[in-house]
PDB file of C-alpha atoms and ligand atoms in Angstrom:
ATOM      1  CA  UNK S   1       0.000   0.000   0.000  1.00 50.00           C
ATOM      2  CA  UNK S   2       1.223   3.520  -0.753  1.00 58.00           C
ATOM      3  CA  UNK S   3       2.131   6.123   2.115  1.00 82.00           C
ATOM      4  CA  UNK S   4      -0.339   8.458   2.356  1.00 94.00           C
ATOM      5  CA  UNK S   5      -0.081  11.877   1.657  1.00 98.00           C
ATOM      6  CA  UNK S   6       0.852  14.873   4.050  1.00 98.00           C
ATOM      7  CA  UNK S   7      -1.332  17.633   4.235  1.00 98.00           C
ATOM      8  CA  UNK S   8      -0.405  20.408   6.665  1.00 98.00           C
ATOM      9  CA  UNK S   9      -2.883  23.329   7.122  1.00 98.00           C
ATOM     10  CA  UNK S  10      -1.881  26.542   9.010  1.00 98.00           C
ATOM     11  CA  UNK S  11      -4.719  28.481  10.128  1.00 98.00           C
ATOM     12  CA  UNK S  12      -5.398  31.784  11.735  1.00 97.00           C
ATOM     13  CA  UNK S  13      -7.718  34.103  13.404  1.00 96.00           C
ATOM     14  CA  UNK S  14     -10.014  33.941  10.421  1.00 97.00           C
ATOM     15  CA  UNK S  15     -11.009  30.017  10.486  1.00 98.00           C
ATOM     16  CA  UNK S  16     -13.083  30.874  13.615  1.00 97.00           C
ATOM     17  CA  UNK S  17     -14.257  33.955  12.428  1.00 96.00           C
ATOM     18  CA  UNK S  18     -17.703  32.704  11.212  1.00 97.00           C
ATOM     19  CA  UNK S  19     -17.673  30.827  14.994  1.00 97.00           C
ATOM     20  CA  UNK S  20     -18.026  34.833  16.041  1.00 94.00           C
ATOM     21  CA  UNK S  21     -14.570  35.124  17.843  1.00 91.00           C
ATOM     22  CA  UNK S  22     -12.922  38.696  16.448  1.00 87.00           C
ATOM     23  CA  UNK S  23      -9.729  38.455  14.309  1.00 87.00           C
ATOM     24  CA  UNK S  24      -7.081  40.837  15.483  1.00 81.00           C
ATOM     25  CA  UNK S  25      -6.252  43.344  12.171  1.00 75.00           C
ATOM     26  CA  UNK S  26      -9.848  44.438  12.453  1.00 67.00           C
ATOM     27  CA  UNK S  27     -10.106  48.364  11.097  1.00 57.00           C
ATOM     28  CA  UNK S  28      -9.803  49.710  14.218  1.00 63.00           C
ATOM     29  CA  UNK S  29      -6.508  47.892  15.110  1.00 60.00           C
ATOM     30  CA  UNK S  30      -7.576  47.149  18.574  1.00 69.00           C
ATOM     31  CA  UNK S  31      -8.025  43.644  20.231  1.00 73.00           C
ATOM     32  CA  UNK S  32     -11.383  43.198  21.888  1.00 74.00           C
ATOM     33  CA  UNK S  33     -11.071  47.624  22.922  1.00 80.00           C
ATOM     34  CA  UNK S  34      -7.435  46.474  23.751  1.00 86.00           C
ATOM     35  CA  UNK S  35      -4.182  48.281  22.629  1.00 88.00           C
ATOM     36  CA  UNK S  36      -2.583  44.408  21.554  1.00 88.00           C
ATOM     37  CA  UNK S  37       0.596  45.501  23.397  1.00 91.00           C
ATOM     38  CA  UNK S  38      -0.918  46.152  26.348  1.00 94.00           C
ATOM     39  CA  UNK S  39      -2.575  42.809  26.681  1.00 94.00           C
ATOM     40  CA  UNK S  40      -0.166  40.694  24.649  1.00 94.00           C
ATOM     41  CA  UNK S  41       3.316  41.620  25.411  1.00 96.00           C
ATOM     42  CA  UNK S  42       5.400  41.009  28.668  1.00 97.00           C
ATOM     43  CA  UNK S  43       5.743  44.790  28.862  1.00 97.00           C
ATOM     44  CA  UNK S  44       1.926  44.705  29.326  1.00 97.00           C
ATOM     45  CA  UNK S  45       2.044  41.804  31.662  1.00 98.00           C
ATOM     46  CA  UNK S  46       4.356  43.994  34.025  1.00 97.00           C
ATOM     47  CA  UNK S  47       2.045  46.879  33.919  1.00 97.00           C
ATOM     48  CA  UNK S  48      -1.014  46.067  34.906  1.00 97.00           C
ATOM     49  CA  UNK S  49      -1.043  41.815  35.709  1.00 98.00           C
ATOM     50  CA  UNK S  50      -4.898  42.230  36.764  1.00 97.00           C
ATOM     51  CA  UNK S  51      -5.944  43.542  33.709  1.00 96.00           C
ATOM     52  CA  UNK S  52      -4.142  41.395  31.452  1.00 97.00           C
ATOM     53  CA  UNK S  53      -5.316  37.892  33.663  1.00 98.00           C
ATOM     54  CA  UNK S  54      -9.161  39.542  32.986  1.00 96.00           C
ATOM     55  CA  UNK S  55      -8.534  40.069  29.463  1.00 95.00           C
ATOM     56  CA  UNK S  56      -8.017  36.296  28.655  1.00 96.00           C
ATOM     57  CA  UNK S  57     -10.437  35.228  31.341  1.00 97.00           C
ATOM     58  CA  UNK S  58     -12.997  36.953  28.941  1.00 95.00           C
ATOM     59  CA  UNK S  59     -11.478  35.367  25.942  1.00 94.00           C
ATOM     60  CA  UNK S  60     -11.657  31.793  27.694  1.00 97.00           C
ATOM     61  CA  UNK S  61     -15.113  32.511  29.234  1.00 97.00           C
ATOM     62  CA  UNK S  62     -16.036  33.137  25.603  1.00 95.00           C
ATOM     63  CA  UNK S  63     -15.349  29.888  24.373  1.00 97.00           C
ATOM     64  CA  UNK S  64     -17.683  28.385  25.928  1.00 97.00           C
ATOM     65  CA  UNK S  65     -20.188  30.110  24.113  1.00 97.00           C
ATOM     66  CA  UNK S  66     -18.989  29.371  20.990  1.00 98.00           C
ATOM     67  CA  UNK S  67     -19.118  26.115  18.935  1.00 98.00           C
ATOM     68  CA  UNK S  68     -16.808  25.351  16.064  1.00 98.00           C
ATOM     69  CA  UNK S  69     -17.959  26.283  12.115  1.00 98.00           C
ATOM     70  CA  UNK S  70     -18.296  24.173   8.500  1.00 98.00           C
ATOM     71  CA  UNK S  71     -14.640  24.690   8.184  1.00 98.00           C
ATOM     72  CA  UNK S  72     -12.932  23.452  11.569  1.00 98.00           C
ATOM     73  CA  UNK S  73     -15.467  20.275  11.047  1.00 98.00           C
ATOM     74  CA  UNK S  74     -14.268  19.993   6.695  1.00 98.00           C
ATOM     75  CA  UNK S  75     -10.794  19.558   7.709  1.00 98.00           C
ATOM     76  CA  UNK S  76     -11.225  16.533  10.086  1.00 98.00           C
ATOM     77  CA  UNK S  77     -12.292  14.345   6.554  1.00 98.00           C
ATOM     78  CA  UNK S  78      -9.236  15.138   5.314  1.00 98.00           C
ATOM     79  CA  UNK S  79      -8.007  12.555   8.062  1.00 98.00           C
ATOM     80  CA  UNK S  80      -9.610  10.175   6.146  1.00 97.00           C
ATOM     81  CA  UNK S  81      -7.374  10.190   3.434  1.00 97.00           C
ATOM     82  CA  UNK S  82      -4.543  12.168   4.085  1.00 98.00           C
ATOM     83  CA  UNK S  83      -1.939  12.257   7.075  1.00 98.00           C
ATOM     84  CA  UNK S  84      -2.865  15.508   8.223  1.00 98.00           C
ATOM     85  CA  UNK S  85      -1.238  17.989  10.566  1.00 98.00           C
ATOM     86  CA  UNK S  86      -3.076  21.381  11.896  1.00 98.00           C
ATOM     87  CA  UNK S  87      -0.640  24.351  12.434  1.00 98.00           C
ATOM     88  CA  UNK S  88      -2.409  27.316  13.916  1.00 98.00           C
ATOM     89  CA  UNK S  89      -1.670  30.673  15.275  1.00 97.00           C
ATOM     90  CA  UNK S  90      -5.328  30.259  16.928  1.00 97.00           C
ATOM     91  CA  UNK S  91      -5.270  30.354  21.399  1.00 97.00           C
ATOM     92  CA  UNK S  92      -9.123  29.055  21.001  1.00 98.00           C
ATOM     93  CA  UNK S  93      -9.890  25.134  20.657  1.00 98.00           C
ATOM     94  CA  UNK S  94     -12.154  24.941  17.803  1.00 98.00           C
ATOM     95  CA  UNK S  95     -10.402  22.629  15.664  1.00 98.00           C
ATOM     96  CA  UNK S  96      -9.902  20.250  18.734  1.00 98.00           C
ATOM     97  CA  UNK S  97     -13.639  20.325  19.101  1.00 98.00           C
ATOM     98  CA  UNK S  98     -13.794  19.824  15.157  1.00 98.00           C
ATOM     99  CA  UNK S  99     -12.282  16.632  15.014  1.00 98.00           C
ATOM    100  CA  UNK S 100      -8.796  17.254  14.253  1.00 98.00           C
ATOM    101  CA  UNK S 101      -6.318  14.916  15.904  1.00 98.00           C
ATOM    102  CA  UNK S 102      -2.807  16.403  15.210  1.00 98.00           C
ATOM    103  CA  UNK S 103      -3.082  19.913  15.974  1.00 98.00           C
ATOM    104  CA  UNK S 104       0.115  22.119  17.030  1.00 98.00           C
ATOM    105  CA  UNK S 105      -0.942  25.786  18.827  1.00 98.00           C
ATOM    106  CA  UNK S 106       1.850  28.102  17.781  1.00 97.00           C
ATOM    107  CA  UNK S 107       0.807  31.196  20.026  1.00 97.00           C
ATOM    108  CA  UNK S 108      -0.057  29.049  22.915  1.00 98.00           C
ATOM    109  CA  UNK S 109      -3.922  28.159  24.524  1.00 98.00           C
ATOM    110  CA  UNK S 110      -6.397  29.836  26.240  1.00 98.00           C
ATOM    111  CA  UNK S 111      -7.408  27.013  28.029  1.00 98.00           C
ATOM    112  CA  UNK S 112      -3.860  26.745  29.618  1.00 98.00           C
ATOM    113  CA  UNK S 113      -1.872  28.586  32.184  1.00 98.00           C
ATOM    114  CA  UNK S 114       1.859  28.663  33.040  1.00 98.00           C
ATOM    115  CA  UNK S 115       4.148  29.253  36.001  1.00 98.00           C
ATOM    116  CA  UNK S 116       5.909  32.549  35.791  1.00 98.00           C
ATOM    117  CA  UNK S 117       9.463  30.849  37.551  1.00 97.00           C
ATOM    118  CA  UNK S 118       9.306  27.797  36.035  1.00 97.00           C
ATOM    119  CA  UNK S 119       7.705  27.402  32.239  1.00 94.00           C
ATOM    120  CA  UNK S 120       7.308  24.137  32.122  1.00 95.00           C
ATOM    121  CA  UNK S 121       4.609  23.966  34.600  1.00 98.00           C
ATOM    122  CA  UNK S 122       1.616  24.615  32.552  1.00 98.00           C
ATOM    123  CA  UNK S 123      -1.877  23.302  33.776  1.00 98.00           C
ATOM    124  CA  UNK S 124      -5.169  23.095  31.879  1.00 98.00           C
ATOM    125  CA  UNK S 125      -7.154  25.744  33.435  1.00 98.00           C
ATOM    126  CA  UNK S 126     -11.045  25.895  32.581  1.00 96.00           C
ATOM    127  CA  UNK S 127     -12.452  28.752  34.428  1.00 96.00           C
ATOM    128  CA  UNK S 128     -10.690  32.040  35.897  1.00 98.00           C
ATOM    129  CA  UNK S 129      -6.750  32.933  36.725  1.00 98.00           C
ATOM    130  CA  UNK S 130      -6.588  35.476  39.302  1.00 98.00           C
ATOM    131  CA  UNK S 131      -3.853  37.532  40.740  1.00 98.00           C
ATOM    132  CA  UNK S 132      -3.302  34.780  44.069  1.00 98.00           C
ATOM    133  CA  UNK S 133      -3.481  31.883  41.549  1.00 98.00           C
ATOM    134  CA  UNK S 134      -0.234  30.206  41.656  1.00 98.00           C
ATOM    135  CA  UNK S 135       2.131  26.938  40.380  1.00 98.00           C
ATOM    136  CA  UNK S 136       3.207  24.212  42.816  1.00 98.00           C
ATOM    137  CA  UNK S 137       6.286  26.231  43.605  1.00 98.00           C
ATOM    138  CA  UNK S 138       4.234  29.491  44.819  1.00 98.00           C
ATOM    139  CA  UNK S 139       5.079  31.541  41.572  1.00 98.00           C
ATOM    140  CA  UNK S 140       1.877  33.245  39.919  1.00 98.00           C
ATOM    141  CA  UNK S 141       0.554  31.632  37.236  1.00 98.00           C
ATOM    142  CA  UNK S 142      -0.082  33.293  34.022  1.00 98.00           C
ATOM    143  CA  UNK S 143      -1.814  32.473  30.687  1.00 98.00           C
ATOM    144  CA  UNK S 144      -0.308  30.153  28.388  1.00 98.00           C
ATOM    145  CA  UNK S 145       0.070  32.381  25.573  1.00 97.00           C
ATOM    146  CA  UNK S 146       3.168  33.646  23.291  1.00 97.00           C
ATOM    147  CA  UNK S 147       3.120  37.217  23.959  1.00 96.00           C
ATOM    148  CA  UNK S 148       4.545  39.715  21.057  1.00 93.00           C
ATOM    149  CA  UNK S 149       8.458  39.372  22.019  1.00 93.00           C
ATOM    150  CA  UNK S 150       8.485  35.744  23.274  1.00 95.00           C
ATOM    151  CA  UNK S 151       9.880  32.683  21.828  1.00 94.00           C
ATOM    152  CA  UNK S 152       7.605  30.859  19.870  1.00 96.00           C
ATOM    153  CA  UNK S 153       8.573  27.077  21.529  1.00 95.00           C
ATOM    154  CA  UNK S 154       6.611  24.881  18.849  1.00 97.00           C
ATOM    155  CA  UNK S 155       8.213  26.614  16.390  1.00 97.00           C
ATOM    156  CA  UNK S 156      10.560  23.626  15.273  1.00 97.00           C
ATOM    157  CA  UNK S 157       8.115  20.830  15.192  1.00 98.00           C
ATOM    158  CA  UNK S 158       6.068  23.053  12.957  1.00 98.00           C
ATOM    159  CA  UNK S 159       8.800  23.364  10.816  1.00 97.00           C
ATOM    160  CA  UNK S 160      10.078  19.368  11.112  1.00 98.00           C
ATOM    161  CA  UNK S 161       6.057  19.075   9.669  1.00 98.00           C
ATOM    162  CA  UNK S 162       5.929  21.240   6.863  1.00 97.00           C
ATOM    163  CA  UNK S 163       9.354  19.992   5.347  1.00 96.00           C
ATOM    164  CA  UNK S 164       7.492  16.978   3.732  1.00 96.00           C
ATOM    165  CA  UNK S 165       4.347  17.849   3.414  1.00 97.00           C
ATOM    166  CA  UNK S 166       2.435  17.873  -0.236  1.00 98.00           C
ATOM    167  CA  UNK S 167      -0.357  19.985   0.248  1.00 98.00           C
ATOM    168  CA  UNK S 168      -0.609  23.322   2.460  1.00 98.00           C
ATOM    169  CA  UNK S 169      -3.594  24.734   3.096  1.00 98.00           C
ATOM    170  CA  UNK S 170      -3.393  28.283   4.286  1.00 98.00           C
ATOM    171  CA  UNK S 171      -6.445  29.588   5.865  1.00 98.00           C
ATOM    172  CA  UNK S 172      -7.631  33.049   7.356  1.00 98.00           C
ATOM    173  CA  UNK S 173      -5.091  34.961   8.069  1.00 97.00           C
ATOM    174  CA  UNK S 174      -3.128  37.798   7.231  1.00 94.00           C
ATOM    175  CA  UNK S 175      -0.016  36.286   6.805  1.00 92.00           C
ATOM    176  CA  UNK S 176       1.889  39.105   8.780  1.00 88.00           C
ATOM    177  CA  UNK S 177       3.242  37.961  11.985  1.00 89.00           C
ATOM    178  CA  UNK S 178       6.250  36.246  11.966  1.00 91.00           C
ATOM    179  CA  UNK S 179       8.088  33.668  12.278  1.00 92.00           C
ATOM    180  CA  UNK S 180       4.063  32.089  12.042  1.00 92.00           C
ATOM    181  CA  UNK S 181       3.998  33.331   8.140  1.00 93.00           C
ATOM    182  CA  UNK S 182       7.193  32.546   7.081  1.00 95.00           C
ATOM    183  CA  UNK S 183       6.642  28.571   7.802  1.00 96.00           C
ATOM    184  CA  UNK S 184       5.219  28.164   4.290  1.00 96.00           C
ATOM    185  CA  UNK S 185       8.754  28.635   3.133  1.00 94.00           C
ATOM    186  CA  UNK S 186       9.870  25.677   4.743  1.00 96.00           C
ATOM    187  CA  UNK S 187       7.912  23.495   2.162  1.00 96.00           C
ATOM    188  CA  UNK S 188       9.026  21.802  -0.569  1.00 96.00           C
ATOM    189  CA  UNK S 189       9.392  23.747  -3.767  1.00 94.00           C
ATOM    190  CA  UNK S 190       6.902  21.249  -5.673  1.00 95.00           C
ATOM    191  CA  UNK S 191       4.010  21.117  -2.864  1.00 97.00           C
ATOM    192  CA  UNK S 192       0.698  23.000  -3.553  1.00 97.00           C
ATOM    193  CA  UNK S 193       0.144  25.652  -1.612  1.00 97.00           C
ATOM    194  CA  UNK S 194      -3.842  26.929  -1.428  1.00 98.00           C
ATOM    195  CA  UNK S 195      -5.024  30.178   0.391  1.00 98.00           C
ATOM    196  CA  UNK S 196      -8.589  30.556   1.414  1.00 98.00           C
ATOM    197  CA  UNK S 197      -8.690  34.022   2.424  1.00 98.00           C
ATOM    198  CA  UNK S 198     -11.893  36.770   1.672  1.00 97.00           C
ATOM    199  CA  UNK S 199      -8.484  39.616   1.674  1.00 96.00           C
ATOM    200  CA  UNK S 200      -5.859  37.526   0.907  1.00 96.00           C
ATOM    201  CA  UNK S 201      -2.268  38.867   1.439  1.00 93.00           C
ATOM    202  CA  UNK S 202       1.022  37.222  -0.598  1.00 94.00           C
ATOM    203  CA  UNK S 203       3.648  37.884   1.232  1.00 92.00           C
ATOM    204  CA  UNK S 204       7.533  37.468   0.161  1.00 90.00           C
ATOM    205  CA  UNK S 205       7.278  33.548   1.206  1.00 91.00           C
ATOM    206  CA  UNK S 206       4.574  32.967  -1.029  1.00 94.00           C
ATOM    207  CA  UNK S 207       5.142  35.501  -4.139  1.00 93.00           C
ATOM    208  CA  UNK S 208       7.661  32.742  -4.339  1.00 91.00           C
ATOM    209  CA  UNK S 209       6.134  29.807  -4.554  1.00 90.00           C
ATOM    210  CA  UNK S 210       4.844  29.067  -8.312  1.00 85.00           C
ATOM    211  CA  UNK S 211       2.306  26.317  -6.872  1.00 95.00           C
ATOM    212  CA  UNK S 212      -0.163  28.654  -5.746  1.00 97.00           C
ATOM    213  CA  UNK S 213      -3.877  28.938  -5.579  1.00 97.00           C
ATOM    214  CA  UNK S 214      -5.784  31.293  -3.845  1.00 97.00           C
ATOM    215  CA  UNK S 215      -9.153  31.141  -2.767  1.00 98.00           C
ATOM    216  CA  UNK S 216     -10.801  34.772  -2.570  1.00 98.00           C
ATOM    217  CA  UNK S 217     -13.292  33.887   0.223  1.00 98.00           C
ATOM    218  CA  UNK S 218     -14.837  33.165   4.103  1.00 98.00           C
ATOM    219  CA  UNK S 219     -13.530  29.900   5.252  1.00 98.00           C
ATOM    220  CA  UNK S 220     -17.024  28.033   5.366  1.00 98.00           C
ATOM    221  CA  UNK S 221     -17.262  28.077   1.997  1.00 98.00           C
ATOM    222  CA  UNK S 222     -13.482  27.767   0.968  1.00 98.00           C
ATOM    223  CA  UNK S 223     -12.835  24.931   2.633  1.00 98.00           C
ATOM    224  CA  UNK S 224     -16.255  22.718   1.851  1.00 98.00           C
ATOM    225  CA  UNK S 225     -15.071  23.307  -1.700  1.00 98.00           C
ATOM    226  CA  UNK S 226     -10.777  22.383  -1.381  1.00 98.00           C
ATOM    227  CA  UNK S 227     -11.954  19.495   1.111  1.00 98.00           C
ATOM    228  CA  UNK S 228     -14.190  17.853  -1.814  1.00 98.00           C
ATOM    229  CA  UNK S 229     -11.429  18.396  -4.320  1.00 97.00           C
ATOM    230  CA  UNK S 230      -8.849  16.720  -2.504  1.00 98.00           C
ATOM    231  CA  UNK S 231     -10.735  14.187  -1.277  1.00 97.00           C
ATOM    232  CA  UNK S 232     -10.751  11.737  -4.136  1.00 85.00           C
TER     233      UNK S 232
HETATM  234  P1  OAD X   1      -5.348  38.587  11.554  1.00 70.39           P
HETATM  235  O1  OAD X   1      -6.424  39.276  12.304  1.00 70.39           O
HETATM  236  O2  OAD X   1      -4.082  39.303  11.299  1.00 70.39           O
HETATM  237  O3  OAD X   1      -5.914  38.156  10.146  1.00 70.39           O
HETATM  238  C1  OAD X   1      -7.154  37.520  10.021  1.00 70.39           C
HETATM  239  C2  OAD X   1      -7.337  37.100   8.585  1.00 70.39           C
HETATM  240  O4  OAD X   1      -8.591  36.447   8.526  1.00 70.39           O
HETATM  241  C3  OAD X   1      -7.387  38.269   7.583  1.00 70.39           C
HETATM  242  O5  OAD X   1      -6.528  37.987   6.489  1.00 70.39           O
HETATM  243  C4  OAD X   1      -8.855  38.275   7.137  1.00 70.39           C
HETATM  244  O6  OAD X   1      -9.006  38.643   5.772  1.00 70.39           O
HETATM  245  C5  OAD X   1      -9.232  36.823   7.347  1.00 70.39           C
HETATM  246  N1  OAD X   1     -10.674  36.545   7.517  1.00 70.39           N
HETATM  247  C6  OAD X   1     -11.641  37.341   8.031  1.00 70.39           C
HETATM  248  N2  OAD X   1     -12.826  36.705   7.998  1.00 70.39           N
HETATM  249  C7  OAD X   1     -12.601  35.488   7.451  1.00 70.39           C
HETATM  250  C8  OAD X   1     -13.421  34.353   7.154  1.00 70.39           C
HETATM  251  N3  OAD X   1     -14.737  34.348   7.402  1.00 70.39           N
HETATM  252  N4  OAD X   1     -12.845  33.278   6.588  1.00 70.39           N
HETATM  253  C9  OAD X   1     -11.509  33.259   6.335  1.00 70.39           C
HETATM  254  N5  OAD X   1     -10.693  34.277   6.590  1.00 70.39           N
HETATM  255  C10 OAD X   1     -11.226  35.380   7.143  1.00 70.39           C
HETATM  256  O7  OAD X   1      -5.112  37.194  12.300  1.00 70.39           O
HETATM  257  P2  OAD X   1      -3.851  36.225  12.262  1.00 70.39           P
HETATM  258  O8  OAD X   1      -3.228  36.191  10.912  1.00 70.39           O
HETATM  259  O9  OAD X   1      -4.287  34.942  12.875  1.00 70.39           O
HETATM  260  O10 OAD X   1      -0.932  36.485  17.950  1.00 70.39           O
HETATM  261  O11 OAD X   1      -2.882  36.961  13.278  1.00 70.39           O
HETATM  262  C11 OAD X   1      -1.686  36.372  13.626  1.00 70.39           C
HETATM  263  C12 OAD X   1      -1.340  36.604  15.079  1.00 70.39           C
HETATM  264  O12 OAD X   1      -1.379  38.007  15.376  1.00 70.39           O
HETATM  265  C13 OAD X   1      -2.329  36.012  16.067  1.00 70.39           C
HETATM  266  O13 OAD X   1      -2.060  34.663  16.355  1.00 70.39           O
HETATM  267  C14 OAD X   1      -2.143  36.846  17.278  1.00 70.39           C
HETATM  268  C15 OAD X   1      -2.031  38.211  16.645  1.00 70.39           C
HETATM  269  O14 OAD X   1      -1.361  39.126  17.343  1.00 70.39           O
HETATM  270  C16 OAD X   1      -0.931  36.328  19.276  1.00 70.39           C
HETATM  271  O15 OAD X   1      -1.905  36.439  19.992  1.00 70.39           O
HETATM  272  C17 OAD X   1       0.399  35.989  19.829  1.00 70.39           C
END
């Protein structure tokens, strides 16, 4: 029997758009009412603590209410077929609760928290992380996120994906924050690349690549349609 192929699909903010969570380049370039580098950055962190802990207590208490779309469920039947691997810049857990088994979280989890002394104590946290709430070792605990100046730890096993893969599937987002948008560079030189994007935006990585097709529109639809095509 053949070896299946690899598909490897990076995703951002705008897969769970249609779920109603906000992306982040909306016109008025704030997060949520936030300035992003007052709530994503460690500078922000050493501000004001309180206000950054409350800021992704809403985001997590928002998740609840939220269920994943047409798009987080298309890309578990790629399984099917395909070895498949889910890249995404996304904190929420939508394509967990769409099916998707092998799913790496770039920017970190909302449904996680980490010691601030010792990283590698993170815990799944469900509800609220207050200023009090703290690791084993009595340091304050603090969401599991990669703030805007932080290493970006999965980075490598993102990359030891991508470097075989035959199909990449690039869906809703802007392609701007780095090192997230320059993974796509990492694949082969003979791998399709597709975009599903309503404002698509070809960066250097992919003004490169001569395998290209881009998909002018909301993931819902995007996806239903690449899903069917590549599943054969
Ligand atoms: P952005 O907000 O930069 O981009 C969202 C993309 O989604 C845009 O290209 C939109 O055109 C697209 N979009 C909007 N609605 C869509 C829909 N219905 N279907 C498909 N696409 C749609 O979000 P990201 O690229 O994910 O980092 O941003 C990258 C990182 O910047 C985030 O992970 C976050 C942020 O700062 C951290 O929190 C560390």
């Amino acid at each position: 029997m053949s070896k299946r192929q690899k598909i490897v699909i990076l995703t951002g903010a705008g897969i769970s758009a249609e779920s109603g969570i906000n992306t982040f380049r909306d016109a008025d370039g704030l997060w949520e009412g936030h300035d992003v580098m007052e709530v994503a950055s460690p500078e922000g962190w050493r501000k004001n603590q309180a206000l950054v802990l409350d800021f992704y207590n809403q985001r997590r208490r928002q998740l609840k209410t939220v269920v994943p779309n047409a798009a987080h469920l298309a890309l578990k039947e790629l399984e099917k077929q395909y070895e498949v691997v889910v890249i995404t810049q996304n904190v929420d857990d939508l394509h967990e609760r769409g099916g998707s088994t092998n799913i790496i979280h770039l920017h970190g989890e909302l449904k996680k928290v980490r010691s601030t002394g010792d990283e590698d104590l993170i815990y799944d946290w469900e509800d609220d992380c207050v200023l009090g709430d703290r690791c084993k070792k009595g340091y304050q605990l603090r969401p599991h996120i990669v703030w805007f100046g932080e290493a970006v730890p999965a980075l490598e096993a993102a990359v030891d994906e991508i470097y075989d893969a035959h199909h990449i599937l690039i869906i809703g987002t802007s392609m701007q924050v780095y090192p997230a948008a320059g993974l796509v560079g990492y694949a082969p030189r003979d791998a399709n690349i597709y975009y599903i994007d309503p404002n698509p935006s070809i960066n250097y990585e992919l003004q490169r690549r001569n395998k290209l097709e881009v998909f002018p529109e909301a993931a819902t639809t995007g996806v239903r349609k690449l899903v069917d095509r590549l599943l054969v």
